[in-house]
Each structure stands twice: as C-alpha cells, then as structure tokens.
Coordinates of C-alpha atoms in Angstrom, one line a residue:
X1 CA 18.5 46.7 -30.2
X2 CA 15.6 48.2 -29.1
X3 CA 15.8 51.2 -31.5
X4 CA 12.5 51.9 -33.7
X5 CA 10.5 49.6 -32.0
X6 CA 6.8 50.0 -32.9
X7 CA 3.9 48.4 -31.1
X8 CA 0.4 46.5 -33.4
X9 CA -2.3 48.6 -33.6
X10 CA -4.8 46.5 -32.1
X11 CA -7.2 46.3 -29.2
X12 CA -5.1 43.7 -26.8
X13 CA -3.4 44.6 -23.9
X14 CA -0.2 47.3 -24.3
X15 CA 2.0 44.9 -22.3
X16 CA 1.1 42.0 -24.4
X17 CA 2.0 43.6 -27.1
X18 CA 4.8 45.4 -26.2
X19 CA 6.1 41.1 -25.2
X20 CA 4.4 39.7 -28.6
X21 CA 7.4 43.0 -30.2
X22 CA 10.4 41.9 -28.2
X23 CA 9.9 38.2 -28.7
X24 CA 9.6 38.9 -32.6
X25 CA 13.4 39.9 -32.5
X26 CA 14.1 37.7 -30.5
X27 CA 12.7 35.2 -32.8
X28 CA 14.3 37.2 -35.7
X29 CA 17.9 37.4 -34.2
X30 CA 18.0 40.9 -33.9
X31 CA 18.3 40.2 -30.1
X32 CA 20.7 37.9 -29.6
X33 CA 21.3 35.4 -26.5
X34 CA 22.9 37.9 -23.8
X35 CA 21.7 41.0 -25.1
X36 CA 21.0 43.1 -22.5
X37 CA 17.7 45.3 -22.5
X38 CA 17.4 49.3 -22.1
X39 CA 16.3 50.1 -18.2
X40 CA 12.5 49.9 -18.1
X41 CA 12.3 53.6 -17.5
X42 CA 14.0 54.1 -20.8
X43 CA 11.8 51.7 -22.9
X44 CA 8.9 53.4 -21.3
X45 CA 9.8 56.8 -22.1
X46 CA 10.6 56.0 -25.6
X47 CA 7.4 54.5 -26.2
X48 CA 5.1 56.7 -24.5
X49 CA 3.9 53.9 -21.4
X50 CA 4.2 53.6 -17.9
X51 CA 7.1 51.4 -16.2
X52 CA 4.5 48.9 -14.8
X53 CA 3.3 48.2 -18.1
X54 CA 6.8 47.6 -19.2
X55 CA 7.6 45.3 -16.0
X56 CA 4.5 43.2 -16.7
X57 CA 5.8 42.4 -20.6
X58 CA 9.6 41.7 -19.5
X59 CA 7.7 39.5 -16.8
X60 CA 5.6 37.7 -19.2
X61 CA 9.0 37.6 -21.5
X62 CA 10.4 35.9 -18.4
X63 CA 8.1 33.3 -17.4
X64 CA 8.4 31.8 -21.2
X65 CA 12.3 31.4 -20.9
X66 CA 13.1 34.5 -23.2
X67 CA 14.5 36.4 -21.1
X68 CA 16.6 36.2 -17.7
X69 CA 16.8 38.5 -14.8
X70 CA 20.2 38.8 -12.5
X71 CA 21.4 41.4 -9.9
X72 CA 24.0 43.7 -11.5
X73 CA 23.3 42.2 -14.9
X74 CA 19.9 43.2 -15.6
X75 CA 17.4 42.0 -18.2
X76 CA 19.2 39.8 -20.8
X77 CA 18.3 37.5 -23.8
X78 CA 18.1 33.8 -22.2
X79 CA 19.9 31.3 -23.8
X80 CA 18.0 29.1 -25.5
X81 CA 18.6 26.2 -23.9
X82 CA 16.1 27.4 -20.8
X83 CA 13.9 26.1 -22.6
X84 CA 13.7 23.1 -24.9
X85 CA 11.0 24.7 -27.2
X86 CA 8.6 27.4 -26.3
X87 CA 5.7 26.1 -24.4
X88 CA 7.8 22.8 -23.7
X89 CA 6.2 20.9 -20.5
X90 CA 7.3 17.3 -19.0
X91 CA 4.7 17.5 -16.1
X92 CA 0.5 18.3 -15.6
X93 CA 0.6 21.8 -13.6
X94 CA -1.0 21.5 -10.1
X95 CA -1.5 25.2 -10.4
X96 CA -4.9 26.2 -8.9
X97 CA -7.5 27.6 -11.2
X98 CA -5.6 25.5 -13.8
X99 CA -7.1 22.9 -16.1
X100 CA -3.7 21.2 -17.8
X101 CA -4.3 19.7 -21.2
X102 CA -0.9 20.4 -22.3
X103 CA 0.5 16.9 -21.0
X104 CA -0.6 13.7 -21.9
X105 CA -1.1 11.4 -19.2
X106 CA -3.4 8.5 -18.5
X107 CA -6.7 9.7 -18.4
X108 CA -7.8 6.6 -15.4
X109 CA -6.4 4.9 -12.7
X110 CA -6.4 1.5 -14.4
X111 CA -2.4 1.3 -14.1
X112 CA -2.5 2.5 -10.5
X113 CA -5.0 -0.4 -9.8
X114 CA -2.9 -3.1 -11.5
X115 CA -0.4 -2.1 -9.7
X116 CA -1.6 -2.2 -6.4
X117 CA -2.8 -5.8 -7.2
X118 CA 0.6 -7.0 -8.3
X119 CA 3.4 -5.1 -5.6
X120 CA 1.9 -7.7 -3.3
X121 CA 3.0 -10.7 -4.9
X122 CA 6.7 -9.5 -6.3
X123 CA 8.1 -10.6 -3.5
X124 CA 7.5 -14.2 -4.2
X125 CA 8.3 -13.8 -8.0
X126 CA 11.0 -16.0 -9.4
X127 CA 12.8 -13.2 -10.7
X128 CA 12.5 -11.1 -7.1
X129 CA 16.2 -11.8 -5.8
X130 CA 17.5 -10.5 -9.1
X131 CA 16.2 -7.4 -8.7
X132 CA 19.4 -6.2 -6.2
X133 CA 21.6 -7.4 -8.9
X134 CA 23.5 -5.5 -12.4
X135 CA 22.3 -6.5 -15.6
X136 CA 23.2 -6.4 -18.9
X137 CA 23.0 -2.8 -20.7
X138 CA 19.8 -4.1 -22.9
X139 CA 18.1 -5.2 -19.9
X140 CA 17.4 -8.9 -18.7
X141 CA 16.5 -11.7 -20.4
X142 CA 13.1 -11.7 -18.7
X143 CA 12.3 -8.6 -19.1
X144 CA 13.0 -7.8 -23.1
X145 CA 11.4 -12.1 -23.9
X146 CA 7.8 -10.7 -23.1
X147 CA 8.0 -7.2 -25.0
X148 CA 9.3 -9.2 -27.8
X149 CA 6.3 -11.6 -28.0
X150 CA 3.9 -8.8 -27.8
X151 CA 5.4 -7.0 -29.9
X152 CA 6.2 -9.9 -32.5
X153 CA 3.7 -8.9 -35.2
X154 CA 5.0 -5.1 -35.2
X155 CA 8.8 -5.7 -34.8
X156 CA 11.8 -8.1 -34.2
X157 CA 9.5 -11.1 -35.1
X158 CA 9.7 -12.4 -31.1
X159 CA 13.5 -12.0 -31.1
X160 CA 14.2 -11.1 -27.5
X161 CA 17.8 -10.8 -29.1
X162 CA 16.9 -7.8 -31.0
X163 CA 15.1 -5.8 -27.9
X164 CA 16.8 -3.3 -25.8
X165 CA 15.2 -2.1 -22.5
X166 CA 15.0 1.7 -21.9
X167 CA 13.8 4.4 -19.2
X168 CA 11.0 5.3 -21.7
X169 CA 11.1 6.2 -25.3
X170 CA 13.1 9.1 -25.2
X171 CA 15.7 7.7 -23.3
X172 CA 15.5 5.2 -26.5
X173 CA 16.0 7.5 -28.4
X174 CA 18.8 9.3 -27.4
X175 CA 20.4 6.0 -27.3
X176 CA 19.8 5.3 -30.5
X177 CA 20.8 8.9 -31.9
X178 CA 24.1 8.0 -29.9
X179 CA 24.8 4.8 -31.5
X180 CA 23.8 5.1 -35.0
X181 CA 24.6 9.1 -36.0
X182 CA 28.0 11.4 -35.8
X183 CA 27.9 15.3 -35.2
X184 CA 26.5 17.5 -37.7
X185 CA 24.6 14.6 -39.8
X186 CA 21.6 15.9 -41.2
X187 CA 17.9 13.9 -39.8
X188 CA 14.9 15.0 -41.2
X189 CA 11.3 14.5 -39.7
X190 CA 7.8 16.2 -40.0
X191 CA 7.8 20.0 -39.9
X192 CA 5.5 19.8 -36.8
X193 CA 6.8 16.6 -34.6
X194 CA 7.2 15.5 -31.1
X195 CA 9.3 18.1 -28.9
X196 CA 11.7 15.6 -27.7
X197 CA 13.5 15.3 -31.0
X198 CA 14.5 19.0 -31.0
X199 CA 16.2 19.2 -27.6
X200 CA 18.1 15.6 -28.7
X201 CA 19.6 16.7 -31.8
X202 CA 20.8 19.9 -30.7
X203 CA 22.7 17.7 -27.8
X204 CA 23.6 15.2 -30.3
X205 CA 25.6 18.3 -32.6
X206 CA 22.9 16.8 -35.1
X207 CA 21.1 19.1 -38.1
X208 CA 17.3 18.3 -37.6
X209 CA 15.4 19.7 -40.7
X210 CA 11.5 19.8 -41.2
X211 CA 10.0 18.2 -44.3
X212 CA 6.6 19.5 -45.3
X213 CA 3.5 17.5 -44.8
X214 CA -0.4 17.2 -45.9
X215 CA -3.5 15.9 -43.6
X216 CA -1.7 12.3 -44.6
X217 CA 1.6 13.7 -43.1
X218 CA 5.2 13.3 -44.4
X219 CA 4.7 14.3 -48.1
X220 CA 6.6 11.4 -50.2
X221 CA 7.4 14.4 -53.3
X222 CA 9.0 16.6 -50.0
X223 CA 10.9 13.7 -48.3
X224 CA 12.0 12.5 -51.8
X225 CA 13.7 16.5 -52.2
X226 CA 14.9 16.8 -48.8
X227 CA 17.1 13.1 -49.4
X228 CA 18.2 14.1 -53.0
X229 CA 19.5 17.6 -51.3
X230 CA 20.5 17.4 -48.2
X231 CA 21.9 12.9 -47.8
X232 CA 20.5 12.9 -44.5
X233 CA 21.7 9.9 -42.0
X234 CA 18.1 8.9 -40.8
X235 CA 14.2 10.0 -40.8
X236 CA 12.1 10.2 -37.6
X237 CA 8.2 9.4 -37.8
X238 CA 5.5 8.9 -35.7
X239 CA 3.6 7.2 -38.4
X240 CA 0.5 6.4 -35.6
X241 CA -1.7 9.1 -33.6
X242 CA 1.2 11.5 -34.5
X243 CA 2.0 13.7 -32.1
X244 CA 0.8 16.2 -32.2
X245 CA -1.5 16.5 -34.8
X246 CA -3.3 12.8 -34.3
X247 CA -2.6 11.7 -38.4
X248 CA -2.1 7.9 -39.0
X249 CA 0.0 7.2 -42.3
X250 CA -1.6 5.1 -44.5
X251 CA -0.7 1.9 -45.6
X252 CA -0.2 3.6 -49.0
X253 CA 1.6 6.6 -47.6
X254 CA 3.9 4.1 -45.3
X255 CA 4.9 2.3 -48.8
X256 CA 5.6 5.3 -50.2
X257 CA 8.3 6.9 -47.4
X258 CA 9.8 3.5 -47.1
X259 CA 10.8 3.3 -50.8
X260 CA 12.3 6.7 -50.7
X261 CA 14.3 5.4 -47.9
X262 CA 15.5 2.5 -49.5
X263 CA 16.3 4.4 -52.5
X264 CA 18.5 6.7 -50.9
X265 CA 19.7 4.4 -47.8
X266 CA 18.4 6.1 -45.0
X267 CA 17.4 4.7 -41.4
X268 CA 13.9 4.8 -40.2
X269 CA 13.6 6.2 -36.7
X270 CA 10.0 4.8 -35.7
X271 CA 8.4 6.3 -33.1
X272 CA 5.5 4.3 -32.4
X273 CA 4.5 4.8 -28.4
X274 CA 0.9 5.3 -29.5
X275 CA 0.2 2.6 -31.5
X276 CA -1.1 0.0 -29.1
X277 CA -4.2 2.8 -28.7
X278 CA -5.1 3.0 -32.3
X279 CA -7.5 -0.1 -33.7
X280 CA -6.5 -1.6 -36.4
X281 CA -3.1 0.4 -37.2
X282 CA -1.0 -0.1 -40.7
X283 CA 1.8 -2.6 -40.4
X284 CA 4.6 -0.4 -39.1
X285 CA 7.6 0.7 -40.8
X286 CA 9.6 -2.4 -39.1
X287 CA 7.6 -4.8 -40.8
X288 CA 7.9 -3.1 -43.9
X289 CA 11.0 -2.3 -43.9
X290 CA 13.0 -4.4 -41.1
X291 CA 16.7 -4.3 -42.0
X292 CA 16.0 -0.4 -42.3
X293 CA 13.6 0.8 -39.4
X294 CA 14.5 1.2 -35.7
X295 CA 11.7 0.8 -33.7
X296 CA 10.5 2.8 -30.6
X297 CA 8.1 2.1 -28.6
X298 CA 6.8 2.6 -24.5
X299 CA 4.4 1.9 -22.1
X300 CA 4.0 5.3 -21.4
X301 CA 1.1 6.5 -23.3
X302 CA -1.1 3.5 -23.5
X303 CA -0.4 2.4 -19.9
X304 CA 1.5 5.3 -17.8
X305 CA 4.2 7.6 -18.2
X306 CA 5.4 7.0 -14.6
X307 CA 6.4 3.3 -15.2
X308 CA 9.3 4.8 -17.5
X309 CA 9.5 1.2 -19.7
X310 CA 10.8 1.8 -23.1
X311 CA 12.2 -0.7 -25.7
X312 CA 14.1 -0.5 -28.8
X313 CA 13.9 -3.3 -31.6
X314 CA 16.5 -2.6 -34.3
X315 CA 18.3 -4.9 -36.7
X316 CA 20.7 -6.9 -34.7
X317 CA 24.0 -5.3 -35.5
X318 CA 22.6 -1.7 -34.3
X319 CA 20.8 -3.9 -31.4
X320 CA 24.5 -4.2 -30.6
X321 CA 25.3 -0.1 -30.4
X322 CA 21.9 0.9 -29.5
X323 CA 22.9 -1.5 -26.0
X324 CA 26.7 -0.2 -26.0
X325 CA 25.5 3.4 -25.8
X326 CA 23.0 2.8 -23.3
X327 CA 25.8 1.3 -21.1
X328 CA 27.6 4.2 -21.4
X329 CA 24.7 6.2 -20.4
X330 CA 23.4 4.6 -17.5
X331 CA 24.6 0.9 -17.5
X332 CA 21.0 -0.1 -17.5
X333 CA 17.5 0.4 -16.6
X334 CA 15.9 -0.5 -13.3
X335 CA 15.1 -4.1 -13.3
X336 CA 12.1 -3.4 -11.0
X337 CA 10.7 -1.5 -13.9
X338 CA 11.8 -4.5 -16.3
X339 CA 9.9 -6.5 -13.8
X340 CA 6.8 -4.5 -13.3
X341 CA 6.4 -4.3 -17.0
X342 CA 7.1 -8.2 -17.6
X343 CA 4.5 -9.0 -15.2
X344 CA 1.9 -6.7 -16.5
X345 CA 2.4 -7.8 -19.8
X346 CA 2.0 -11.9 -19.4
X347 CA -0.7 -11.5 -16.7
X348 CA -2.9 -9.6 -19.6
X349 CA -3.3 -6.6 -17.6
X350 CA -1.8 -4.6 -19.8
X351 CA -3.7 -5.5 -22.6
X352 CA -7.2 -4.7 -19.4
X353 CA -5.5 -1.5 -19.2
X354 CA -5.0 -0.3 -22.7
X355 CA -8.8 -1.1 -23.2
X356 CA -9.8 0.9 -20.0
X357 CA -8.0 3.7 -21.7
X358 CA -9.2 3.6 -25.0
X359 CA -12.9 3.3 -23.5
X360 CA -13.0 6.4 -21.5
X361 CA -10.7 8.3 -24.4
X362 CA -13.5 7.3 -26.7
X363 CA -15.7 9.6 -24.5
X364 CA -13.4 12.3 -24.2
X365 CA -13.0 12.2 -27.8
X366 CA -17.2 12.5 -28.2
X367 CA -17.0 15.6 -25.8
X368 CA -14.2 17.3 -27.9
X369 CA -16.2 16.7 -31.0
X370 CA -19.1 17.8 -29.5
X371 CA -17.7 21.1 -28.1
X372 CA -15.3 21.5 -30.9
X373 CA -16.3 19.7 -33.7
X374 CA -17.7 22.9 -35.8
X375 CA -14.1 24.1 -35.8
X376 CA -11.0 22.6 -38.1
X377 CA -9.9 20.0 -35.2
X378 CA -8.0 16.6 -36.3
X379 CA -8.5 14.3 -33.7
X380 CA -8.8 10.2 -33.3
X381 CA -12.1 8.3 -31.4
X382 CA -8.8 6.8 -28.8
X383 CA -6.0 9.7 -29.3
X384 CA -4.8 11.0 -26.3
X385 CA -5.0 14.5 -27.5
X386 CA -6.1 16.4 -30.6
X387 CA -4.8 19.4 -32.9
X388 CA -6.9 22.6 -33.2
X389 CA -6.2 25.0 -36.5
X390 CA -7.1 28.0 -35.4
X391 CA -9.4 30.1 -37.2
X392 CA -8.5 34.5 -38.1
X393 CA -7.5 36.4 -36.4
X394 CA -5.8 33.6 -33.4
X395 CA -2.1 32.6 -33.6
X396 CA -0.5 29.8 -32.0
X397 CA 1.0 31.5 -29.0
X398 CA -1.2 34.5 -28.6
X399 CA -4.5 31.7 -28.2
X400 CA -2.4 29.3 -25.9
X401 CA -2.1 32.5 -23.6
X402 CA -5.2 33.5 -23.8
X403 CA -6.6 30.1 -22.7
X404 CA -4.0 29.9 -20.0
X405 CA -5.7 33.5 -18.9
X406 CA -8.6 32.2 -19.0
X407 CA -7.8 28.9 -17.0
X408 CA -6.8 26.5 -19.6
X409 CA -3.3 25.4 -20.2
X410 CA -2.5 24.0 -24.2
X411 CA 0.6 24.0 -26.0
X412 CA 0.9 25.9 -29.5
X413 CA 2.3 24.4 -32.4
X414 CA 5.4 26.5 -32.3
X415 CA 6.3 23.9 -29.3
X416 CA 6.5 21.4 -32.3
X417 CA 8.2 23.0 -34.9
X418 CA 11.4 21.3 -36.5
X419 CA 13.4 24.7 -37.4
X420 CA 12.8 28.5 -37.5
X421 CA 10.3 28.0 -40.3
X422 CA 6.5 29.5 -39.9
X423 CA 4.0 27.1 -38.8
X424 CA 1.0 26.3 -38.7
X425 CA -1.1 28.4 -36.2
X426 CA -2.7 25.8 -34.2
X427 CA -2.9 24.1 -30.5
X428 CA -2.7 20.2 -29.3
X429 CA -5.1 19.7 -26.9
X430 CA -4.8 16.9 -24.6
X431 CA -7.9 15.3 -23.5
X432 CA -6.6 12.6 -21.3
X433 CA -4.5 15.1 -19.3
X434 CA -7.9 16.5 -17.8
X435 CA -8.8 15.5 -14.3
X436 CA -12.5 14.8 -15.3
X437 CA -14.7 15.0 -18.0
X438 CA -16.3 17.6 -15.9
X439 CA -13.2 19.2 -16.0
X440 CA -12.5 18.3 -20.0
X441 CA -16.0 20.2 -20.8
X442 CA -15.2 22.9 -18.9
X443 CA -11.8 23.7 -20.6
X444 CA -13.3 23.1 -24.0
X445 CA -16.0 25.1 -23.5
X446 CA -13.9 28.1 -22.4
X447 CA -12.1 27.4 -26.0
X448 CA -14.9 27.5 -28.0
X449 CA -16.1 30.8 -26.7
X450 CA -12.7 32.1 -27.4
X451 CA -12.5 30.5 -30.8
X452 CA -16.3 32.0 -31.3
X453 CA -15.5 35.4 -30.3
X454 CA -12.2 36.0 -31.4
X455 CA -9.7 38.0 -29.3
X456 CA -10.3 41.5 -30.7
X457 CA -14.2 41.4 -29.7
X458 CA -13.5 39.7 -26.2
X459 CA -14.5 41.9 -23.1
X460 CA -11.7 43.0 -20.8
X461 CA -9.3 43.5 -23.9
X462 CA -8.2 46.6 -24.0

C-alpha cells in the first residue's frame, strides 16, 4: 500500500510532499477507495519524520476529498464521489483572508438592481395569480414565448414549441442526458471541459471520453477518430468563451465538427450559457446544424447564477423527452423564476444588464492582461474568467495551492479534465468572481510574483 514509498527531492514543504506521494497512488490506483492507511506513527517511522508532519499531509489529503477520517475506522481512501472533480466548487468562499476567483459569478449588482425595480410591480402582473398554480413540465407558455424570441436567431427559429424551461443549464442538461442517451453509451467532449459534465455522466452510467484539442479547440482530425472508434451517442461543446479555457470556435472550425457529426449521426450537445457575453459570436451549432444540435443555454452567466433560468431548444420530437424527463425529475421549474426571467427579458433589462457586465469585464479583462499578460494566458476582452498555462517548474494543483496559501483561491485544470489522461498544467482564473478590482489586482498580483519566482526560489519553502 504504502510499501517503498519515496518522497521528491525538492525544496517544498515535507508534508506537501509527503500528500503530493499519496495522492499519486491514489491517482494511480494503487490505493484503492476504502484502503485504509498505516497508523501515522508507522508512516513516520518508516520515513524518517515526525507524526505532526504526517498529520498535517493526511489533513491536507482530507480537505481535498482524498481521504476520509472515522472513529474505529481510521484513515481510508474516500470514495470518489466526495467530490465531483478535484478542486470542484459551486459557491464563492466567504473565507477570510480569501480572494475567490474559482467561481464565476456576476462581477455587479446590475441584476440585483433590476430586480429590486421589478418585485414591486409582480404583484399586478397578468400572469401573478398563476404563479400558485402547476404547470406543464417545459414550463408555461409565457415564460418559454419570450426566451424563444430572443433566442430566435441562435435556435428554435421563435418556436416557443421547441423550448423547455429549466433550473439552470445543468439541470438542462441532465435532462437532456436523461431523455436522449441509455447506460454505458459512449459521449465525447473536449479533454479539458466544464466540470458539470463529469459528475452527470458518471450518474447517467454514461462513458464520457476526452477528444484532443488545439488553441481552436475540438480538433476536427481527433473528433473524426474518436466517432470512427468508439460510435459515440452525442458530443458536448461549449463552442463560445469555453469554459474553461475562454476559446471561441470558428466559423470554420464550427463547419468542420458539424460535418463530422452528420457523417457519423451523432447529436450536438451545445452548451452555449456564455454566448450572449461574447460580441459578434459564430452562428451556433443549432443554426447550423438544427435537426442535430440540442441547445443549452442560461441566464446564469450573463445575468446571475442565483436566478437559476435555464432553457433547452431541441428538435421537436426530443423537445418532447427532454420535457417527459424533466417531469419525472421535478414536474417543473418555479414559475416565479419563469416569471422573473420573462419580465426581464421583454422590459430590455436584460439586454441593460448583459451590457453592464460586459463593460466592467472589459476592465477586469485590461487588469488581467496587464498583470498577466507577459505570461501564456488565453483570455477574452468580456470572458468571465481566463486560463493561465503555467510556466516550469508549476503544476496544476501544486500552483492552485500555493495561491490558496498565499490568499488566492483558482481551480487547476485537473478540475476540468474528461478522463484519467494528463493534462494540461494550467489554472482558470475567474475575474468576475472578485469582489473589486481592488481586490482583482491584488490576487493577480500575488500570481505573478508566484509565477515570477517559481516555487523552488520562494522564501518560507523549505
């Protein structure tokens, strides 16, 4: 278990290293979910340390969801459904000390202002009395009518009919996993991607596989392989401000990925929450391909997370299962939400809000280049965060903890990775999530010493 176990040479602390050892067979399999550790005193005697050192690693070990501590059982391999991915966060920390840009949230109060205007006058809306009733599984009438319209361009054409109403976009998408895929189908998406995917396909009994990508993303040649190989039921993108690392397919690239998928009949999961924050995007993967492509989108990123408003436009017939699943799940969404979102939407203060948003990430943005720019960061002038490739000798997880020492919370790209494969050794940095740009240049400017110096040649390592 625990046999021959050899610690880096290097200059960092002996507990982080001793944790950095563990979790690499962990990782590896050599420790396996319920192994349970050697008493402290034994690992410390066999490698030469003290027992606090010991505690302090098995702590750290702890606090990342590799390991569990019970009475009677002792130190065991957690299982890994603790966690959703390593690093995975849902909420900004309130932690003193602690700058979060490992979440992204609104970086203004626009939404909280529109909705302070509008809470005043629901009560006389002609839709109010509705609000106490059930409703359909896609969501009301009124509520899926304006999404459609705004949406027209992108998807569904204005087709209210083809709109399903959900409690944000992952609750879209596990509805639409649940309606259009059977256990132990094979969905492919980019080797680094948006968490949520993961933790859904492993609940789903689904076989989520990476495909490789370039600075222009999913590589045609790759996803072209991967469908010859491996038949997969459907493809998941996030063709705009991918998350996390900010690329925008191409009009040429989206061509490209769609033909592949027609060739070889496979559905276009579209996950496209950030596209109302990017100017002038590429017509999406609905309009290109619209008998093929399901369509996610949210109000989450451009206007808040807390309003929890997602939609789904599909082709009619899966319209149809995407709404039978989400019955199944939880009838259907609030109709105050439907409402709230309705009434943001035709009153234009959406569209006041999204602007406010993109303004002030535009200055974010210029601080971040600024700060950062000397280093190999991909980033957008209204992207809600940015992805930093670290330079020698940083790794994904060894910088993320660093920064959080240091008072800076990011998440490393193994909190994106699709499989076990190695990834890219890099960190998102969200610069929305800070409470002010005082705040932003702060954090950034703690990275860039870090990134400067390098961990080996920092003081107080050793």
């Amino acid at each position: 278990m625990l046999q021959d176990l050899r610690l880096t040479e290097d200059e960092s602390p002996v507990y982080r290293r001793l944790a950095d050892a563990i979790a690499e067979r962990i990782a590896a399999g050599t420790l396996a979910v319920g192994d349970r550790l050697p008493p402290q005193r034994e690992i410390a005697r066999a490698l030469g340390i003290n027992v606090t050192t010991v505690t302090r690693a098995l702590s750290t070990l702890q606090e990342q969801g590799l390991l569990e501590a019970r009475p009677g059982r002792g130190t065991t391999v957690a299982a890994r459904d603790v966690v959703e991915r390593p690093g995975f966060v849902s909420a900004p920390s309130d932690q003193s000390g602690i700058i979060d840009l490992s979440v992204n949230r609104p970086p203004t109060s626009a939404y909280l202002d529109a909705v302070a205007a509008l809470l005043p006058r629901l009560s006389k809306d002609r839709h109010y009395a509705a609000l106490q009733d059930y409703h359909p599984p896609e969501g009301p009438l009124w509520g899926r009518a304006p999404i459609a319209d705004w949406l027209k361009a992108v998807a569904g054409d204005g087709d209210p009919g083809r709109v399903v109403l959900a409690a944000g976009a992952q609750h879209g998408l596990d509805c639409v996993l649940g309606a259009v895929t059977r256990q132990g189908e094979v969905i492919l998406a980019d080797e680094v991607t948006y968490q949520g995917i993961n933790a859904l396909c492993r609940v789903h009994g689904l076989d989520l596989r990476g495909v490789a990508m370039d600075r222009g993303g999913m590589r045609p040649d790759a996803f072209e392989a991967a469908c010859a190989q491996l038949r997969p039921r459907a493809v998941f993108l996030v063709p705009t401000l991918h998350n996390p690392t900010t690329i925008t397919l191409s009009e040429e690239r989206r061509h490209e990925l769609a033909a592949v998928a027609r060739r070889h009949n496979v559905l276009i999961i579209e996950d496209d929450v950030y596209r109302p924050l990017a100017d002038d995007p590429p017509p999406s993967f609905a309009s290109l391909e619209p008998e093929l492509t399901i369509h996610l989108g949210a109000l989450s990123k451009c206007l808040a997370p807390g309003l929890r408003l997602g939609f789904v436009i599909a082709p009619r017939p899966i319209t149809g299962q995407v709404a039978a699943a989400l019955r199944i799940n939880c009838w259907s969404i609030s109709p105050l939400t439907a409402l709230i979102g309705a009434r943001l939407i035709e009153e234009g203060a959406a569209g006041r809000i999204i602007d406010i948003q993109k303004q002030e990430l535009r200055q974010r943005q210029a601080i971040l280049s600024e700060i950062l720019g000397r280093f190999d960061i991909q980033a957008h002038p209204t992207s809600t965060h940015a992805w930093l490739r670290l330079p020698e000798p940083w790794r994904g997880a060894g910088f993320a903890r660093t920064c959080l020492e240091r008072g800076v919370a990011v998440l490393p790209g193994d909190a994106f990775a699709v499989g076990r494969e190695p990834v890219q050794h890099g960190v998102r940095i969200n610069v929305g999530a800070a409470r002010s740009l005082d705040d932003l240049r702060s954090a950034l400017t703690t990275m860039a010493e870090l990134l400067a110096a390098g961990h080996l040649q920092l003081p107080g390592f050793v």
